[in-house]
Amino acid sequence: MSVLVEISEALQKGNVRVVSEKTKEALNQGIEPNTILNDGLIAGMSIIGVKFKNDEIYVPEVMMAARAMNAGMDILKPKLIETGVKPAGKVVLGTVKGDLHDIGKNLVGMMMVGVGLEVIDLGKDVSAEKFVSAVKEHSPNIVAMSALLTTTMPEQKTVIEALRDAGVRDNVKVMIGGAPVTEDYANEIGADAYTPDAGSAAQKAKEFVTIA
Ligand code: B1M
């Protein structure tokens, strides 16, 4: 069995130790960090997503898988963000209020650091007020929001409105993403960009600070 399949299977079982060991083993075999991420960790989490949807597994199993995913990502992190570049711009990042999914958001943060941006990560379940005060405090170039639930997507619009009400909307580019989010939705709520994955989010963010 390939080490990537072993990572995926261990992640599905929520086995933190094996995911950590096999992630290191894959790096030692010279497999690219991005390949380990996509074909090992994310592949395993996608299967978890399908089983969760079909009621074959429940929240505790998904949380264990998430813990194992984070353990693997911790090992890949230094490789994914290897950069000696001075920060070219600043991003305030968070998962919106009511939403506890932070794996994708963490990945977006890592990739943004990887392209030389400074990332202020507000965490998950972040209220509009908190986004606004972070913008006032840190004067970022970009506000980046993640939402994984159809019920929390509208919060991205609430944040944009709160930025507008606070008079700081035009000081920042607003980027949104997350599994249920679409380009049409971004246009509808007045965001500046939607990107489907962490890599393209980082590229778009870099483009924004280069143009600014
Ligand atoms: Co949740 N969950 N979950 N869950 N969970 C989903 C999202 C769901 C699709 C599962 C399903 O039904 N198939 C479903 C949402 C349905 C919907 O609304 N459309 C769901 C549900 C229903 C729920 C609960 C309501 C379940 C319950 O309690 N009954 C509950 C809600 C809790 C809450 O948030 N208030 C819940 C809870 C949880 C756990 C806590 C157990 C756990 C999260 C742990 C954690 O994050 N620390 C969890 C997990 C792990 C998932 C799944 C299985 C995996 C999510 C994940 O981490 N994927 C997920 C099913 C799925 O997505 N297939 C599911 C890997 C990650 C790398 O991908 O986050 O999509 P993702 O990020 C991607 C892109 O979306 C993008 O980049 C990444 C890839 O490069 N991206 C951005 C993300 N943010 C971006 C921002 C950007 C740009 C791109 O710009 C700013």
Coordinates of C-alpha atoms and ligand atoms in Angstrom, one line a residue:
M1 CA 0.0 0.0 0.0
S2 CA 1.4 3.4 -0.8
V3 CA 2.2 5.8 2.0
L4 CA -0.4 8.2 0.8
V5 CA -3.1 5.6 1.0
E6 CA -1.9 4.8 4.5
I7 CA -2.1 8.4 5.5
S8 CA -5.7 8.7 4.1
E9 CA -6.8 5.5 5.9
A10 CA -5.1 6.4 9.2
L11 CA -6.8 9.9 9.0
Q12 CA -10.2 8.2 8.5
K13 CA -9.6 6.2 11.6
G14 CA -8.6 9.3 13.5
N15 CA -5.2 7.8 14.3
V16 CA -3.0 10.9 15.1
R17 CA 0.1 8.8 15.7
V18 CA 0.1 6.9 12.4
V19 CA -0.9 10.0 10.4
S20 CA 2.1 11.9 11.9
E21 CA 4.5 9.0 11.3
K22 CA 3.3 8.3 7.8
T23 CA 3.4 12.1 6.9
K24 CA 7.1 12.2 8.0
E25 CA 7.7 9.0 6.1
A26 CA 6.2 10.4 2.9
L27 CA 8.4 13.5 3.2
N28 CA 11.5 11.3 3.7
Q29 CA 10.5 9.4 0.6
G30 CA 10.8 12.8 -1.3
I31 CA 7.1 13.1 -2.0
E32 CA 6.1 16.8 -2.5
P33 CA 4.3 18.4 0.5
N34 CA 1.4 19.4 -1.8
T35 CA 1.0 15.9 -3.0
I36 CA 0.9 14.6 0.6
L37 CA -1.7 17.2 1.5
N38 CA -3.9 16.6 -1.5
D39 CA -3.6 12.8 -2.1
G40 CA -3.1 11.8 1.5
L41 CA -4.8 14.2 4.0
I42 CA -7.5 15.9 1.9
A43 CA -8.3 12.6 0.1
G44 CA -9.0 11.0 3.5
M45 CA -11.0 14.0 4.7
S46 CA -13.1 13.9 1.5
I47 CA -14.1 10.3 2.3
I48 CA -15.0 11.3 5.8
G49 CA -17.1 14.1 4.3
V50 CA -19.1 11.6 2.2
K51 CA -19.6 9.1 5.1
F52 CA -20.7 12.0 7.4
K53 CA -23.2 13.1 4.8
N54 CA -24.6 9.6 4.5
D55 CA -24.9 9.2 8.2
E56 CA -22.3 6.3 8.2
I57 CA -20.3 8.2 10.8
Y58 CA -21.1 10.9 13.3
V59 CA -19.5 14.1 14.8
P60 CA -17.1 12.3 17.3
E61 CA -15.5 10.3 14.4
V62 CA -15.3 13.5 12.3
M63 CA -13.6 15.3 15.1
M64 CA -11.0 12.6 15.5
A65 CA -10.3 12.7 11.8
A66 CA -10.0 16.5 12.0
R67 CA -7.5 16.1 14.9
A68 CA -5.5 13.6 12.7
M69 CA -5.7 16.0 9.8
N70 CA -4.3 18.9 11.9
A71 CA -1.4 16.6 13.1
G72 CA -0.5 15.9 9.5
M73 CA -0.8 19.6 8.6
D74 CA 1.5 20.6 11.5
I75 CA 4.2 18.4 10.0
L76 CA 3.7 19.8 6.5
K77 CA 3.4 23.4 7.6
P78 CA 7.1 24.4 7.6
K79 CA 7.5 22.8 4.2
L80 CA 4.4 24.5 2.8
I81 CA 5.4 27.9 4.0
E82 CA 9.1 27.8 3.4
T83 CA 9.8 31.5 2.5
G84 CA 12.5 33.9 3.3
V85 CA 10.5 36.8 1.9
K86 CA 9.7 39.9 3.9
P87 CA 5.8 40.2 4.3
A88 CA 4.5 42.0 1.2
G89 CA 1.1 42.7 2.8
K90 CA -1.2 41.9 5.7
V91 CA -4.3 39.7 5.8
V92 CA -6.9 39.4 8.6
L93 CA -8.3 35.9 8.3
G94 CA -11.1 34.0 10.1
T95 CA -13.9 31.6 9.9
V96 CA -17.2 33.5 10.4
K97 CA -19.5 33.6 13.4
G98 CA -21.4 30.4 14.2
D99 CA -18.9 28.2 12.2
L100 CA -16.4 26.0 13.9
H101 CA -14.7 24.6 10.7
D102 CA -11.1 25.8 10.7
I103 CA -9.1 23.2 8.7
G104 CA -9.6 24.9 5.3
K105 CA -9.1 28.3 6.9
N106 CA -5.8 27.1 8.5
L107 CA -4.7 25.9 5.1
V108 CA -5.5 29.2 3.5
G109 CA -3.5 31.0 6.2
M110 CA -0.5 28.7 5.7
M111 CA -0.5 29.2 1.9
M112 CA -0.8 33.0 2.3
V113 CA 2.2 32.9 4.7
G114 CA 3.9 30.8 2.0
V115 CA 3.6 33.5 -0.6
G116 CA 5.1 36.1 1.8
L117 CA 2.0 37.7 3.4
E118 CA 1.6 38.4 7.1
V119 CA -1.5 36.6 8.4
I120 CA -3.5 37.7 11.5
D121 CA -5.6 34.7 12.2
L122 CA -8.6 35.5 14.3
G123 CA -9.6 31.8 14.5
K124 CA -13.1 30.4 14.1
D125 CA -16.6 31.6 15.1
V126 CA -15.4 35.2 14.5
S127 CA -18.1 37.9 14.8
A128 CA -18.4 40.8 12.4
E129 CA -17.4 43.2 15.3
K130 CA -14.2 41.3 15.8
F131 CA -13.4 41.5 12.1
V132 CA -14.0 45.3 12.2
S133 CA -11.9 45.9 15.3
A134 CA -9.1 43.8 13.8
V135 CA -9.2 45.9 10.6
K136 CA -9.0 49.1 12.7
E137 CA -6.2 47.7 14.8
H138 CA -4.0 46.1 12.1
S139 CA -4.9 48.1 8.9
P140 CA -4.6 45.0 6.7
N141 CA -4.7 45.0 2.9
I142 CA -7.1 42.1 2.9
V143 CA -9.9 40.6 4.9
A144 CA -10.3 36.8 4.2
M145 CA -13.3 34.9 5.4
S146 CA -14.1 31.2 5.4
A147 CA -17.5 29.6 5.8
L148 CA -18.3 25.9 5.5
L149 CA -22.0 25.9 6.3
T150 CA -24.8 27.2 4.1
T151 CA -26.2 28.6 7.4
T152 CA -23.1 30.7 8.1
M153 CA -22.4 32.0 4.5
P154 CA -24.7 35.0 5.1
E155 CA -22.3 36.0 7.9
Q156 CA -19.8 36.9 5.2
K157 CA -22.3 39.5 3.9
T158 CA -22.8 40.7 7.5
V159 CA -19.1 41.3 7.9
I160 CA -18.9 43.3 4.6
E161 CA -21.9 45.4 5.8
A162 CA -20.2 46.0 9.2
L163 CA -17.0 47.0 7.5
R164 CA -19.0 49.5 5.4
D165 CA -20.9 50.8 8.5
A166 CA -17.5 51.3 10.2
G167 CA -16.2 53.3 7.2
V168 CA -13.3 50.8 6.5
R169 CA -14.8 48.8 3.6
D170 CA -12.8 50.7 1.0
N171 CA -9.5 50.3 2.8
V172 CA -9.5 46.5 2.3
K173 CA -10.0 43.8 -0.4
V174 CA -12.5 41.2 0.8
M175 CA -11.9 37.6 -0.1
I176 CA -14.3 34.8 0.6
G177 CA -14.3 31.0 0.3
G178 CA -15.3 27.7 1.8
A179 CA -17.1 24.6 0.3
P180 CA -20.6 26.1 -0.2
V181 CA -19.4 29.5 -1.4
T182 CA -19.4 30.4 -5.1
E183 CA -18.3 33.2 -7.4
D184 CA -21.9 34.3 -7.9
Y185 CA -22.4 34.6 -4.2
A186 CA -19.2 36.7 -3.9
N187 CA -20.6 39.0 -6.6
E188 CA -24.0 39.1 -4.9
I189 CA -22.7 40.2 -1.5
G190 CA -20.0 42.6 -2.9
A191 CA -16.9 40.7 -2.0
D192 CA -13.8 41.4 -4.1
A193 CA -12.9 37.8 -4.8
Y194 CA -13.9 34.2 -4.4
T195 CA -11.4 31.5 -4.7
P196 CA -12.1 27.7 -4.6
D197 CA -9.0 26.5 -2.7
A198 CA -6.2 27.6 -0.5
G199 CA -3.6 27.8 -3.2
S200 CA -5.6 30.1 -5.4
A201 CA -6.6 32.2 -2.4
A202 CA -2.9 32.8 -1.7
Q203 CA -2.2 33.7 -5.3
K204 CA -5.2 36.1 -5.5
A205 CA -4.1 37.7 -2.2
K206 CA -0.6 38.2 -3.5
E207 CA -2.1 39.7 -6.7
F208 CA -4.1 42.2 -4.6
V209 CA -1.1 43.4 -2.6
T210 CA 1.1 43.6 -5.7
I211 CA -1.4 45.7 -7.6
A212 CA -2.2 48.0 -4.5
Ligands
B1M1 CO1 -18.9 19.7 9.5 N1 -20.0 19.9 8.0 N2 -20.4 20.1 10.7 N3 -17.6 19.3 11.0 N4 -17.7 19.0 8.2 C1 -19.4 19.8 6.6 C2 -18.9 21.2 6.2 C3 -20.6 19.2 5.8 C4 -20.5 19.5 4.3 C5 -20.6 17.6 6.0 C6 -21.7 16.9 5.1 O1 -22.8 17.0 5.4 N5 -21.3 16.3 4.1 C7 -21.8 19.8 6.4 C8 -22.3 21.2 5.9 C9 -23.5 21.1 5.1 C10 -23.8 22.5 4.6 O2 -24.2 23.4 5.3 N6 -23.6 22.7 3.3 C11 -21.3 19.9 7.9 C12 -22.2 19.9 9.0 C13 -23.7 19.8 8.7 C14 -21.7 20.1 10.3 C15 -22.5 20.2 11.6 C16 -23.8 21.1 11.5 C17 -22.9 18.8 12.1 C18 -23.7 18.6 13.3 O3 -23.3 19.1 14.4 N7 -24.8 18.0 13.1 C19 -21.5 20.8 12.6 C20 -21.5 22.4 12.6 C21 -20.6 22.9 13.7 C22 -20.4 24.4 13.5 O4 -19.6 24.8 12.7 N8 -21.2 25.2 14.1 C23 -20.2 20.3 12.0 C24 -19.1 20.0 12.8 C25 -17.9 19.5 12.3 C26 -16.7 19.1 13.2 C27 -16.5 20.1 14.3 C28 -17.0 17.8 13.7 C29 -15.6 19.1 12.1 C30 -14.7 20.4 12.0 C31 -13.4 20.3 12.7 C32 -12.5 21.5 12.4 O5 -12.6 22.2 11.3 N9 -11.6 21.8 13.3 C33 -16.3 18.9 10.8 C34 -15.7 18.5 9.6 C35 -14.3 18.1 9.6 C36 -16.5 18.5 8.3 C37 -16.0 17.9 7.0 C38 -16.1 16.4 7.1 C39 -14.6 18.3 6.5 C40 -14.3 19.7 6.4 C41 -12.8 19.9 6.2 O6 -12.1 20.3 7.1 N10 -12.4 19.6 4.9 C42 -17.1 18.6 6.0 C43 -17.4 17.7 4.8 C44 -16.6 18.1 3.6 O7 -16.2 19.3 3.5 N11 -16.5 17.2 2.6 C45 -18.1 19.0 6.9 C46 -11.0 19.7 4.5 C47 -10.7 21.2 4.2 C48 -9.2 21.3 3.7 O8 -11.5 21.6 3.2 O9 -12.6 23.4 4.7 O10 -13.6 22.9 2.4 P1 -12.4 23.0 3.3 O11 -11.4 24.1 2.7 C49 -11.1 24.0 1.3 C50 -12.0 25.0 0.5 O12 -13.3 25.1 0.9 C51 -11.2 26.2 0.5 O13 -9.8 25.9 0.6 C52 -9.7 24.6 1.2 C53 -9.0 23.6 0.2 O14 -7.8 24.2 -0.2 N12 -11.5 27.3 1.5 C54 -11.2 28.6 1.1 C55 -11.9 27.2 2.7 N13 -11.9 28.5 3.3 C56 -11.5 29.3 2.3 C57 -11.4 30.7 2.3 C58 -10.9 31.3 1.1 C59 -10.7 30.6 0.0 C60 -10.8 29.2 0.0 O15 -10.8 32.7 1.0 C61 -10.8 33.5 2.1

